[in-house]
PDB file of C-alpha atoms in Angstrom:
ATOM      1  CA  UNK A   1      -3.800  21.105   8.422  1.00 97.00           C
ATOM      2  CA  UNK A   2      -2.792  21.224   4.758  1.00 98.00           C
ATOM      3  CA  UNK A   3      -2.617  17.873   2.942  1.00 98.00           C
ATOM      4  CA  UNK A   4      -1.682  16.949  -0.618  1.00 98.00           C
ATOM      5  CA  UNK A   5      -2.611  13.547  -2.017  1.00 98.00           C
ATOM      6  CA  UNK A   6      -0.127  12.483  -4.680  1.00 98.00           C
ATOM      7  CA  UNK A   7      -1.685   9.748  -6.755  1.00 96.00           C
ATOM      8  CA  UNK A   8      -5.330  10.509  -6.006  1.00 96.00           C
ATOM      9  CA  UNK A   9      -6.754   7.286  -7.402  1.00 94.00           C
ATOM     10  CA  UNK A  10      -9.359   5.213  -5.602  1.00 94.00           C
ATOM     11  CA  UNK A  11      -7.628   5.079  -2.208  1.00 96.00           C
ATOM     12  CA  UNK A  12      -6.050   8.525  -2.436  1.00 97.00           C
ATOM     13  CA  UNK A  13      -9.258  10.269  -3.452  1.00 98.00           C
ATOM     14  CA  UNK A  14     -11.171   8.405  -0.730  1.00 98.00           C
ATOM     15  CA  UNK A  15      -8.713   9.585   1.924  1.00 98.00           C
ATOM     16  CA  UNK A  16      -8.734  13.115   0.510  1.00 98.00           C
ATOM     17  CA  UNK A  17     -12.533  13.230   0.584  1.00 98.00           C
ATOM     18  CA  UNK A  18     -12.563  12.011   4.201  1.00 97.00           C
ATOM     19  CA  UNK A  19      -9.970  14.583   5.291  1.00 98.00           C
ATOM     20  CA  UNK A  20     -11.965  17.302   3.541  1.00 98.00           C
ATOM     21  CA  UNK A  21     -14.991  16.286   5.633  1.00 96.00           C
ATOM     22  CA  UNK A  22     -12.776  16.756   8.702  1.00 97.00           C
ATOM     23  CA  UNK A  23     -12.024  20.334   7.693  1.00 97.00           C
ATOM     24  CA  UNK A  24      -8.498  19.834   6.379  1.00 98.00           C
ATOM     25  CA  UNK A  25      -7.188  21.912   3.481  1.00 98.00           C
ATOM     26  CA  UNK A  26      -6.913  19.102   0.898  1.00 98.00           C
ATOM     27  CA  UNK A  27      -5.346  19.114  -2.567  1.00 98.00           C
ATOM     28  CA  UNK A  28      -5.558  16.148  -4.922  1.00 98.00           C
ATOM     29  CA  UNK A  29      -2.800  15.567  -7.476  1.00 98.00           C
ATOM     30  CA  UNK A  30      -4.137  13.539 -10.399  1.00 97.00           C
ATOM     31  CA  UNK A  31      -4.370  13.547 -14.199  1.00 96.00           C
ATOM     32  CA  UNK A  32      -6.518  12.644 -17.177  1.00 96.00           C
ATOM     33  CA  UNK A  33     -10.292  12.099 -17.164  1.00 97.00           C
ATOM     34  CA  UNK A  34     -10.253  11.377 -13.417  1.00 97.00           C
ATOM     35  CA  UNK A  35      -8.785  14.823 -12.732  1.00 98.00           C
ATOM     36  CA  UNK A  36     -11.258  16.492 -15.088  1.00 98.00           C
ATOM     37  CA  UNK A  37     -14.202  14.784 -13.376  1.00 98.00           C
ATOM     38  CA  UNK A  38     -13.019  15.728  -9.873  1.00 98.00           C
ATOM     39  CA  UNK A  39     -12.576  19.342 -10.960  1.00 97.00           C
ATOM     40  CA  UNK A  40     -16.086  19.478 -12.372  1.00 97.00           C
ATOM     41  CA  UNK A  41     -18.069  17.382  -9.922  1.00 96.00           C
ATOM     42  CA  UNK A  42     -15.830  16.833  -6.877  1.00 97.00           C
ATOM     43  CA  UNK A  43     -15.007  13.406  -5.475  1.00 98.00           C
ATOM     44  CA  UNK A  44     -18.174  11.329  -5.364  1.00 98.00           C
ATOM     45  CA  UNK A  45     -17.936   8.533  -2.777  1.00 98.00           C
ATOM     46  CA  UNK A  46     -20.355   5.613  -2.962  1.00 97.00           C
ATOM     47  CA  UNK A  47     -20.274   3.651   0.270  1.00 96.00           C
ATOM     48  CA  UNK A  48     -22.401   1.283   2.362  1.00 94.00           C
ATOM     49  CA  UNK A  49     -21.725   3.783   5.156  1.00 94.00           C
ATOM     50  CA  UNK A  50     -23.419   6.574   3.184  1.00 95.00           C
ATOM     51  CA  UNK A  51     -22.724   8.352  -0.099  1.00 97.00           C
ATOM     52  CA  UNK A  52     -21.225  11.830  -0.118  1.00 97.00           C
ATOM     53  CA  UNK A  53     -19.439  14.312  -2.366  1.00 97.00           C
ATOM     54  CA  UNK A  54     -16.335  16.288  -1.435  1.00 97.00           C
ATOM     55  CA  UNK A  55     -15.536  19.386  -3.501  1.00 97.00           C
ATOM     56  CA  UNK A  56     -11.764  19.300  -3.135  1.00 97.00           C
ATOM     57  CA  UNK A  57      -9.133  21.248  -5.051  1.00 98.00           C
ATOM     58  CA  UNK A  58      -7.671  18.969  -7.738  1.00 98.00           C
ATOM     59  CA  UNK A  59      -4.740  19.698 -10.039  1.00 98.00           C
ATOM     60  CA  UNK A  60      -1.935  18.138 -12.051  1.00 97.00           C
ATOM     61  CA  UNK A  61       0.462  20.914 -11.016  1.00 97.00           C
ATOM     62  CA  UNK A  62       1.881  20.442  -7.490  1.00 98.00           C
ATOM     63  CA  UNK A  63       3.570  23.828  -7.799  1.00 97.00           C
ATOM     64  CA  UNK A  64       0.090  25.386  -7.649  1.00 96.00           C
ATOM     65  CA  UNK A  65      -0.376  23.815  -4.207  1.00 98.00           C
ATOM     66  CA  UNK A  66       2.919  24.693  -2.555  1.00 97.00           C
ATOM     67  CA  UNK A  67       4.302  23.301   0.718  1.00 98.00           C
ATOM     68  CA  UNK A  68       1.980  21.201   2.866  1.00 98.00           C
ATOM     69  CA  UNK A  69       2.027  19.562   6.282  1.00 98.00           C
ATOM     70  CA  UNK A  70       1.396  16.048   4.946  1.00 98.00           C
ATOM     71  CA  UNK A  71       1.843  14.376   1.596  1.00 98.00           C
ATOM     72  CA  UNK A  72      -0.310  11.252   1.355  1.00 98.00           C
ATOM     73  CA  UNK A  73       1.242   8.940  -1.234  1.00 98.00           C
ATOM     74  CA  UNK A  74      -1.431   7.008  -3.110  1.00 95.00           C
ATOM     75  CA  UNK A  75       0.987   5.886  -5.824  1.00 95.00           C
ATOM     76  CA  UNK A  76       2.049   2.305  -6.442  1.00 92.00           C
ATOM     77  CA  UNK A  77       5.451   1.660  -4.844  1.00 93.00           C
ATOM     78  CA  UNK A  78       7.054   1.047  -8.223  1.00 91.00           C
ATOM     79  CA  UNK A  79       6.391   4.736  -9.033  1.00 93.00           C
ATOM     80  CA  UNK A  80       8.173   6.139  -5.979  1.00 96.00           C
ATOM     81  CA  UNK A  81      11.655   6.591  -7.482  1.00 96.00           C
ATOM     82  CA  UNK A  82      10.222   8.750 -10.275  1.00 96.00           C
ATOM     83  CA  UNK A  83       7.831  10.851  -8.173  1.00 97.00           C
ATOM     84  CA  UNK A  84      10.317  13.582  -7.256  1.00 96.00           C
ATOM     85  CA  UNK A  85       8.806  16.258  -9.544  1.00 96.00           C
ATOM     86  CA  UNK A  86       5.396  15.642  -7.954  1.00 97.00           C
ATOM     87  CA  UNK A  87       6.592  15.701  -4.344  1.00 98.00           C
ATOM     88  CA  UNK A  88       9.326  18.332  -4.278  1.00 97.00           C
ATOM     89  CA  UNK A  89       7.054  21.413  -4.663  1.00 98.00           C
ATOM     90  CA  UNK A  90       4.944  20.169  -1.732  1.00 98.00           C
ATOM     91  CA  UNK A  91       7.734  19.773   0.803  1.00 98.00           C
ATOM     92  CA  UNK A  92       8.858  22.107   3.557  1.00 97.00           C
ATOM     93  CA  UNK A  93      11.129  21.363   6.511  1.00 97.00           C
ATOM     94  CA  UNK A  94       8.398  19.714   8.611  1.00 97.00           C
ATOM     95  CA  UNK A  95       6.455  17.908   5.855  1.00 98.00           C
ATOM     96  CA  UNK A  96       5.627  14.263   6.603  1.00 98.00           C
ATOM     97  CA  UNK A  97       5.237  11.666   3.859  1.00 98.00           C
ATOM     98  CA  UNK A  98       2.413   9.237   4.663  1.00 98.00           C
ATOM     99  CA  UNK A  99       3.165   6.253   2.451  1.00 96.00           C
ATOM    100  CA  UNK A 100       0.135   4.044   1.850  1.00 95.00           C
ATOM    101  CA  UNK A 101       1.894   1.148   0.156  1.00 91.00           C
ATOM    102  CA  UNK A 102       1.649  -2.617   0.187  1.00 93.00           C
ATOM    103  CA  UNK A 103       4.618  -4.833   0.914  1.00 96.00           C
ATOM    104  CA  UNK A 104       8.020  -3.979   2.374  1.00 97.00           C
ATOM    105  CA  UNK A 105       8.515  -0.180   2.434  1.00 98.00           C
ATOM    106  CA  UNK A 106      11.749   1.524   1.462  1.00 98.00           C
ATOM    107  CA  UNK A 107      12.068   2.860   5.017  1.00 98.00           C
ATOM    108  CA  UNK A 108      11.774  -0.594   6.658  1.00 98.00           C
ATOM    109  CA  UNK A 109      15.186  -0.541   8.402  1.00 97.00           C
ATOM    110  CA  UNK A 110      15.213   3.192   9.182  1.00 97.00           C
ATOM    111  CA  UNK A 111      15.130   3.444  12.974  1.00 96.00           C
ATOM    112  CA  UNK A 112      14.827  -0.350  13.149  1.00 96.00           C
ATOM    113  CA  UNK A 113      17.657  -0.925  15.597  1.00 94.00           C
ATOM    114  CA  UNK A 114      19.748  -4.076  15.830  1.00 93.00           C
ATOM    115  CA  UNK A 115      22.206  -5.472  13.286  1.00 94.00           C
ATOM    116  CA  UNK A 116      20.194  -4.423  10.226  1.00 95.00           C
ATOM    117  CA  UNK A 117      19.545  -0.814  11.263  1.00 96.00           C
ATOM    118  CA  UNK A 118      19.763   1.528   8.280  1.00 96.00           C
ATOM    119  CA  UNK A 119      20.040  -1.274   5.734  1.00 96.00           C
ATOM    120  CA  UNK A 120      18.766  -0.610   2.190  1.00 97.00           C
ATOM    121  CA  UNK A 121      16.389  -3.178   0.743  1.00 97.00           C
ATOM    122  CA  UNK A 122      17.618  -3.200  -2.842  1.00 97.00           C
ATOM    123  CA  UNK A 123      14.448  -4.760  -4.263  1.00 96.00           C
ATOM    124  CA  UNK A 124      12.395  -1.733  -3.251  1.00 96.00           C
ATOM    125  CA  UNK A 125      15.071   0.985  -3.055  1.00 97.00           C
ATOM    126  CA  UNK A 126      17.650   0.101  -5.719  1.00 96.00           C
ATOM    127  CA  UNK A 127      20.802   2.084  -5.137  1.00 96.00           C
ATOM    128  CA  UNK A 128      18.908   4.307  -2.702  1.00 97.00           C
ATOM    129  CA  UNK A 129      16.896   5.802  -5.591  1.00 97.00           C
ATOM    130  CA  UNK A 130      13.669   5.969  -3.558  1.00 98.00           C
ATOM    131  CA  UNK A 131      15.348   7.285  -0.404  1.00 98.00           C
ATOM    132  CA  UNK A 132      16.900  10.076  -2.477  1.00 97.00           C
ATOM    133  CA  UNK A 133      13.403  11.252  -3.466  1.00 97.00           C
ATOM    134  CA  UNK A 134      11.520  10.299  -0.288  1.00 98.00           C
ATOM    135  CA  UNK A 135      13.900  10.665   2.690  1.00 97.00           C
ATOM    136  CA  UNK A 136      13.125   7.950   5.276  1.00 97.00           C
ATOM    137  CA  UNK A 137      13.223  10.551   8.043  1.00 96.00           C
ATOM    138  CA  UNK A 138      10.081  12.122   6.586  1.00 98.00           C
ATOM    139  CA  UNK A 139       8.252   8.806   6.261  1.00 98.00           C
ATOM    140  CA  UNK A 140       5.158   7.821   8.214  1.00 98.00           C
ATOM    141  CA  UNK A 141       4.207   4.229   7.459  1.00 98.00           C
ATOM    142  CA  UNK A 142       0.620   3.425   6.544  1.00 98.00           C
ATOM    143  CA  UNK A 143      -1.030   0.023   6.159  1.00 97.00           C
ATOM    144  CA  UNK A 144      -4.334   0.207   4.283  1.00 96.00           C
ATOM    145  CA  UNK A 145      -7.135  -2.176   5.211  1.00 92.00           C
ATOM    146  CA  UNK A 146      -9.811  -0.358   3.199  1.00 93.00           C
ATOM    147  CA  UNK A 147     -10.915  -1.578  -0.234  1.00 89.00           C
ATOM    148  CA  UNK A 148     -11.985   0.920  -2.878  1.00 91.00           C
ATOM    149  CA  UNK A 149     -12.234   1.103  -6.654  1.00 90.00           C
ATOM    150  CA  UNK A 150     -12.858   3.764  -9.264  1.00 93.00           C
ATOM    151  CA  UNK A 151     -16.383   3.161 -10.522  1.00 94.00           C
ATOM    152  CA  UNK A 152     -15.903   5.969 -13.046  1.00 97.00           C
ATOM    153  CA  UNK A 153     -13.687   9.054 -13.327  1.00 97.00           C
ATOM    154  CA  UNK A 154     -14.213  11.041 -10.152  1.00 97.00           C
ATOM    155  CA  UNK A 155     -16.375   8.336  -8.587  1.00 98.00           C
ATOM    156  CA  UNK A 156     -14.919   6.186  -5.782  1.00 97.00           C
ATOM    157  CA  UNK A 157     -16.778   3.068  -4.709  1.00 95.00           C
ATOM    158  CA  UNK A 158     -15.909   2.152  -1.123  1.00 95.00           C
ATOM    159  CA  UNK A 159     -16.249  -1.620  -0.808  1.00 89.00           C
ATOM    160  CA  UNK A 160     -15.238  -2.402   2.760  1.00 88.00           C
ATOM    161  CA  UNK A 161     -12.980  -1.407   5.634  1.00 92.00           C
ATOM    162  CA  UNK A 162     -12.033   2.026   6.945  1.00 96.00           C
ATOM    163  CA  UNK A 163      -8.791   1.275   8.772  1.00 97.00           C
ATOM    164  CA  UNK A 164      -5.519   3.016   7.927  1.00 98.00           C
ATOM    165  CA  UNK A 165      -2.910   2.048  10.535  1.00 98.00           C
ATOM    166  CA  UNK A 166       0.014   4.473  10.734  1.00 98.00           C
ATOM    167  CA  UNK A 167       3.293   4.559  12.613  1.00 98.00           C
ATOM    168  CA  UNK A 168       6.800   5.958  12.824  1.00 98.00           C
ATOM    169  CA  UNK A 169       9.732   3.849  11.600  1.00 97.00           C
ATOM    170  CA  UNK A 170      11.477   4.373  14.955  1.00 97.00           C
ATOM    171  CA  UNK A 171       8.393   3.136  16.888  1.00 97.00           C
ATOM    172  CA  UNK A 172       7.798   6.484  18.596  1.00 97.00           C
ATOM    173  CA  UNK A 173       4.274   7.862  19.008  1.00 97.00           C
ATOM    174  CA  UNK A 174       4.876  11.237  17.400  1.00 98.00           C
ATOM    175  CA  UNK A 175       2.822  14.410  17.381  1.00 98.00           C
ATOM    176  CA  UNK A 176       2.630  14.296  13.590  1.00 98.00           C
ATOM    177  CA  UNK A 177       1.118  10.797  13.709  1.00 98.00           C
ATOM    178  CA  UNK A 178      -1.374  11.751  16.406  1.00 98.00           C
ATOM    179  CA  UNK A 179      -2.488  14.864  14.518  1.00 98.00           C
ATOM    180  CA  UNK A 180      -2.942  12.965  11.253  1.00 98.00           C
ATOM    181  CA  UNK A 181      -4.822  10.219  13.095  1.00 98.00           C
ATOM    182  CA  UNK A 182      -7.164  12.796  14.648  1.00 98.00           C
ATOM    183  CA  UNK A 183      -7.955  14.285  11.238  1.00 98.00           C
ATOM    184  CA  UNK A 184      -8.593  10.875   9.669  1.00 98.00           C
ATOM    185  CA  UNK A 185     -10.916   9.885  12.528  1.00 98.00           C
ATOM    186  CA  UNK A 186     -12.747  13.207  12.280  1.00 98.00           C
ATOM    187  CA  UNK A 187     -13.360  12.330   8.627  1.00 97.00           C
ATOM    188  CA  UNK A 188     -14.947   9.011   9.548  1.00 97.00           C
ATOM    189  CA  UNK A 189     -11.983   6.654   9.139  1.00 98.00           C
ATOM    190  CA  UNK A 190     -10.129   4.443  11.596  1.00 98.00           C
ATOM    191  CA  UNK A 191      -6.502   5.463  11.963  1.00 98.00           C
ATOM    192  CA  UNK A 192      -4.737   3.860  14.934  1.00 98.00           C
ATOM    193  CA  UNK A 193      -1.159   4.918  15.649  1.00 98.00           C
ATOM    194  CA  UNK A 194       0.831   1.696  16.005  1.00 97.00           C
ATOM    195  CA  UNK A 195       4.271   1.668  17.608  1.00 96.00           C
ATOM    196  CA  UNK A 196       4.918  -1.741  16.031  1.00 96.00           C
ATOM    197  CA  UNK A 197       3.573  -0.948  12.578  1.00 97.00           C
ATOM    198  CA  UNK A 198       5.919  -3.520  11.067  1.00 97.00           C
ATOM    199  CA  UNK A 199       3.693  -6.242  12.515  1.00 96.00           C
ATOM    200  CA  UNK A 200       0.758  -4.801  10.546  1.00 96.00           C
ATOM    201  CA  UNK A 201       2.964  -4.724   7.458  1.00 97.00           C
ATOM    202  CA  UNK A 202       3.678  -8.465   7.759  1.00 96.00           C
ATOM    203  CA  UNK A 203       0.036  -9.335   8.521  1.00 94.00           C
ATOM    204  CA  UNK A 204      -1.154  -7.677   5.320  1.00 94.00           C
ATOM    205  CA  UNK A 205       1.842  -8.992   3.410  1.00 95.00           C
ATOM    206  CA  UNK A 206       0.856 -12.581   4.223  1.00 94.00           C
ATOM    207  CA  UNK A 207      -2.030 -12.222   1.809  1.00 94.00           C
ATOM    208  CA  UNK A 208      -0.378  -9.965  -0.757  1.00 95.00           C
ATOM    209  CA  UNK A 209       2.750 -12.074  -1.136  1.00 97.00           C
ATOM    210  CA  UNK A 210       0.763 -15.196  -1.940  1.00 97.00           C
ATOM    211  CA  UNK A 211      -2.608 -14.304  -3.453  1.00 96.00           C
ATOM    212  CA  UNK A 212      -1.343 -11.447  -5.653  1.00 96.00           C
ATOM    213  CA  UNK A 213       1.273 -13.275  -7.738  1.00 97.00           C
ATOM    214  CA  UNK A 214      -0.707 -16.535  -7.823  1.00 97.00           C
ATOM    215  CA  UNK A 215      -3.791 -14.674  -9.041  1.00 96.00           C
ATOM    216  CA  UNK A 216      -1.788 -13.061 -11.835  1.00 96.00           C
ATOM    217  CA  UNK A 217      -0.322 -16.414 -12.861  1.00 97.00           C
ATOM    218  CA  UNK A 218      -3.661 -18.260 -12.769  1.00 96.00           C
ATOM    219  CA  UNK A 219      -6.196 -15.444 -13.424  1.00 96.00           C
ATOM    220  CA  UNK A 220      -8.109 -16.763 -10.393  1.00 96.00           C
ATOM    221  CA  UNK A 221     -10.183 -14.864  -7.832  1.00 94.00           C
ATOM    222  CA  UNK A 222      -9.603 -15.023  -4.072  1.00 93.00           C
ATOM    223  CA  UNK A 223     -12.356 -17.561  -3.592  1.00 93.00           C
ATOM    224  CA  UNK A 224     -11.140 -19.775  -6.430  1.00 95.00           C
ATOM    225  CA  UNK A 225      -7.594 -19.867  -5.042  1.00 96.00           C
ATOM    226  CA  UNK A 226      -8.851 -20.781  -1.572  1.00 94.00           C
ATOM    227  CA  UNK A 227     -11.107 -23.579  -2.812  1.00 94.00           C
ATOM    228  CA  UNK A 228      -8.569 -25.196  -5.160  1.00 96.00           C
ATOM    229  CA  UNK A 229      -6.779 -27.638  -2.849  1.00 96.00           C
ATOM    230  CA  UNK A 230      -3.356 -27.729  -4.527  1.00 97.00           C
ATOM    231  CA  UNK A 231      -3.229 -23.963  -4.976  1.00 97.00           C
ATOM    232  CA  UNK A 232      -4.327 -23.446  -1.379  1.00 96.00           C
ATOM    233  CA  UNK A 233      -1.453 -25.667  -0.230  1.00 97.00           C
ATOM    234  CA  UNK A 234       1.032 -23.578  -2.217  1.00 97.00           C
ATOM    235  CA  UNK A 235      -0.387 -20.407  -0.638  1.00 97.00           C
ATOM    236  CA  UNK A 236      -0.168 -21.931   2.842  1.00 97.00           C
ATOM    237  CA  UNK A 237       3.500 -22.775   2.225  1.00 98.00           C
ATOM    238  CA  UNK A 238       4.224 -19.252   0.974  1.00 98.00           C
ATOM    239  CA  UNK A 239       2.597 -17.805   4.079  1.00 97.00           C
ATOM    240  CA  UNK A 240       4.587 -20.108   6.373  1.00 97.00           C
ATOM    241  CA  UNK A 241       7.855 -19.091   4.709  1.00 98.00           C
ATOM    242  CA  UNK A 242       6.873 -15.416   4.990  1.00 98.00           C
ATOM    243  CA  UNK A 243       6.172 -15.775   8.709  1.00 97.00           C
ATOM    244  CA  UNK A 244       9.585 -17.396   9.158  1.00 97.00           C
ATOM    245  CA  UNK A 245      11.265 -14.373   7.538  1.00 98.00           C
ATOM    246  CA  UNK A 246       9.256 -11.958   9.701  1.00 97.00           C
ATOM    247  CA  UNK A 247      10.268 -13.824  12.855  1.00 96.00           C
ATOM    248  CA  UNK A 248      13.919 -13.817  11.804  1.00 97.00           C
ATOM    249  CA  UNK A 249      13.670 -10.012  11.819  1.00 97.00           C
ATOM    250  CA  UNK A 250      12.085  -9.877  15.260  1.00 95.00           C
ATOM    251  CA  UNK A 251       8.449  -9.496  14.176  1.00 95.00           C
ATOM    252  CA  UNK A 252       5.657 -11.670  15.543  1.00 91.00           C
ATOM    253  CA  UNK A 253       2.569 -11.002  13.393  1.00 90.00           C
ATOM    254  CA  UNK A 254      -0.487 -11.713  15.524  1.00 86.00           C
ATOM    255  CA  UNK A 255      -2.438 -13.829  13.063  1.00 89.00           C
ATOM    256  CA  UNK A 256      -2.490 -17.484  12.044  1.00 91.00           C
ATOM    257  CA  UNK A 257      -2.343 -18.798   8.498  1.00 94.00           C
ATOM    258  CA  UNK A 258      -5.754 -20.421   8.978  1.00 93.00           C
ATOM    259  CA  UNK A 259      -7.324 -17.124  10.013  1.00 91.00           C
ATOM    260  CA  UNK A 260      -5.685 -15.282   7.116  1.00 90.00           C
ATOM    261  CA  UNK A 261      -7.009 -17.837   4.647  1.00 92.00           C
ATOM    262  CA  UNK A 262     -10.490 -17.756   6.152  1.00 90.00           C
ATOM    263  CA  UNK A 263     -10.585 -13.987   5.794  1.00 86.00           C
ATOM    264  CA  UNK A 264      -9.478 -14.225   2.161  1.00 87.00           C
ATOM    265  CA  UNK A 265     -12.123 -16.813   1.371  1.00 87.00           C
ATOM    266  CA  UNK A 266     -14.826 -14.528   2.782  1.00 86.00           C
ATOM    267  CA  UNK A 267     -13.838 -11.850   0.294  1.00 81.00           C
ATOM    268  CA  UNK A 268     -15.336 -14.036  -2.434  1.00 83.00           C
ATOM    269  CA  UNK A 269     -14.780 -13.635  -6.158  1.00 87.00           C
ATOM    270  CA  UNK A 270     -12.501 -10.617  -5.860  1.00 86.00           C
ATOM    271  CA  UNK A 271      -9.641 -10.073  -8.318  1.00 88.00           C
ATOM    272  CA  UNK A 272      -6.449  -8.896  -6.625  1.00 91.00           C
ATOM    273  CA  UNK A 273      -4.924  -5.553  -7.555  1.00 90.00           C
ATOM    274  CA  UNK A 274      -2.060  -7.388  -9.279  1.00 93.00           C
ATOM    275  CA  UNK A 275      -4.472  -9.320 -11.472  1.00 94.00           C
ATOM    276  CA  UNK A 276      -6.344  -6.112 -12.272  1.00 91.00           C
ATOM    277  CA  UNK A 277      -3.062  -4.418 -13.242  1.00 92.00           C
ATOM    278  CA  UNK A 278      -2.176  -7.399 -15.440  1.00 95.00           C
ATOM    279  CA  UNK A 279      -5.526  -7.222 -17.212  1.00 93.00           C
ATOM    280  CA  UNK A 280      -5.036  -3.484 -17.826  1.00 90.00           C
ATOM    281  CA  UNK A 281      -1.478  -3.932 -19.105  1.00 92.00           C
ATOM    282  CA  UNK A 282      -0.001  -1.988 -16.179  1.00 90.00           C
ATOM    283  CA  UNK A 283       3.357  -2.763 -14.514  1.00 91.00           C
ATOM    284  CA  UNK A 284       3.039  -5.339 -11.732  1.00 93.00           C
ATOM    285  CA  UNK A 285       3.881  -4.245  -8.171  1.00 91.00           C
ATOM    286  CA  UNK A 286       5.708  -7.447  -7.199  1.00 94.00           C
ATOM    287  CA  UNK A 287       9.138  -6.245  -6.059  1.00 94.00           C
ATOM    288  CA  UNK A 288       7.823  -4.874  -2.753  1.00 95.00           C
ATOM    289  CA  UNK A 289       5.496  -7.845  -2.254  1.00 95.00           C
ATOM    290  CA  UNK A 290       7.677 -10.801  -3.171  1.00 96.00           C
ATOM    291  CA  UNK A 291      11.216  -9.993  -4.305  1.00 96.00           C
ATOM    292  CA  UNK A 292      11.848  -7.965  -1.142  1.00 97.00           C
ATOM    293  CA  UNK A 293      10.941 -10.863   1.150  1.00 98.00           C
ATOM    294  CA  UNK A 294      13.142 -13.235  -0.850  1.00 98.00           C
ATOM    295  CA  UNK A 295      15.950 -10.691  -0.451  1.00 98.00           C
ATOM    296  CA  UNK A 296      15.361 -10.462   3.305  1.00 98.00           C
ATOM    297  CA  UNK A 297      15.339 -14.255   3.547  1.00 98.00           C
ATOM    298  CA  UNK A 298      18.810 -14.243   2.031  1.00 97.00           C
ATOM    299  CA  UNK A 299      19.961 -11.647   4.567  1.00 96.00           C
ATOM    300  CA  UNK A 300      18.723 -13.669   7.545  1.00 96.00           C
ATOM    301  CA  UNK A 301      19.445 -17.137   6.158  1.00 97.00           C
ATOM    302  CA  UNK A 302      15.848 -18.375   6.125  1.00 98.00           C
ATOM    303  CA  UNK A 303      15.085 -21.001   3.451  1.00 98.00           C
ATOM    304  CA  UNK A 304      12.159 -19.922   1.247  1.00 98.00           C
ATOM    305  CA  UNK A 305      12.136 -22.328  -1.724  1.00 98.00           C
ATOM    306  CA  UNK A 306       8.492 -21.799  -2.645  1.00 98.00           C
ATOM    307  CA  UNK A 307       8.738 -18.015  -2.469  1.00 98.00           C
ATOM    308  CA  UNK A 308      11.857 -18.147  -4.648  1.00 98.00           C
ATOM    309  CA  UNK A 309      10.110 -20.310  -7.245  1.00 98.00           C
ATOM    310  CA  UNK A 310       7.008 -18.131  -7.447  1.00 97.00           C
ATOM    311  CA  UNK A 311       9.196 -14.999  -7.513  1.00 97.00           C
ATOM    312  CA  UNK A 312      11.170 -16.329 -10.477  1.00 96.00           C
ATOM    313  CA  UNK A 313       8.073 -17.230 -12.489  1.00 96.00           C
ATOM    314  CA  UNK A 314       6.126 -14.076 -11.669  1.00 96.00           C
ATOM    315  CA  UNK A 315       9.181 -11.909 -12.468  1.00 94.00           C
ATOM    316  CA  UNK A 316       9.111 -13.273 -16.014  1.00 94.00           C
ATOM    317  CA  UNK A 317       5.418 -12.390 -16.181  1.00 94.00           C
ATOM    318  CA  UNK A 318       6.116  -8.890 -14.836  1.00 90.00           C
ATOM    319  CA  UNK A 319       8.843  -8.314 -17.414  1.00 87.00           C
ATOM    320  CA  UNK A 320       6.387  -9.233 -20.142  1.00 78.00           C
ATOM    321  CA  UNK A 321       3.921  -6.584 -18.961  1.00 70.00           C
ATOM    322  CA  UNK A 322       6.584  -3.927 -18.405  1.00 60.00           C
ATOM    323  CA  UNK A 323       7.786  -3.986 -22.027  1.00 52.00           C
ATOM    324  CA  UNK A 324       4.425  -3.029 -23.614  1.00 51.00           C
ATOM    325  CA  UNK A 325       3.880  -0.372 -20.926  1.00 49.00           C
ATOM    326  CA  UNK A 326       7.297   1.163 -21.672  1.00 46.00           C
ATOM    327  CA  UNK A 327       6.579   1.143 -25.402  1.00 41.00           C
ATOM    328  CA  UNK A 328       3.251   2.897 -24.816  1.00 40.00           C
TER     329      UNK A 328
END
């Protein structure tokens, strides 16, 4: 099995290192000091489950890699429309794109069935710009439950969780999913193949849609948001509205708001990825987390006043961070 990881940051490098342990032919696409460190020292993984180093081929030139069986996308979703030059040299007729993204994916209605089958979610795929680069027929969905961070260039600190749920948009249990799952499990990760992956998407989204924008607006950690009564009430309302949208689309996420909040509180003084991006001056990945659900609420006629309010305020914040990033 030949795998390329496009966007080999903390999660991507962690997955690449695990697949290398399983015997896969792995190639990491990265840049800058992180790339230089991986070339010199390999990917160093620091984990409560045991430290290890994977000496994996790393490059900033996908053309040096050539066609692969799987492209694992470790990029933020707001980079997808521009990733064509990175992905195109890696693709052959049978190449699958394993998209490890938060929020509503661009392929959400591909193979969905029902009245919305084939619909484009403009918030995440404006004008079909992402689908043109990443054809939905190649997509394998992936919901990441692992937490990692870059402790230093080339050094991945694994914090918790090893689960990467995957699934086909059309709900089939495909050979390509089963083979990728086998390789991930051989590398020490959990990788269940879920026919109803959209339920996993909504379960994770319950936290991302609420904690991520609120943390960026308040600079608060997970624990602080859970313990502040008024903020917790806002988050509960956002989660309830999100569940209503999911149900309007035929999804029944198997988790309660109380359980989701309890899990978040146990995480402690963790800063969400959106808050970390804000602090680093990076673009905020809010369209797939928040704007997309507001868009879907409009499609299905579900009232989401709190989501709309937070989306409006956080969009202004996101625009403020995007301008300096574009100038840089």
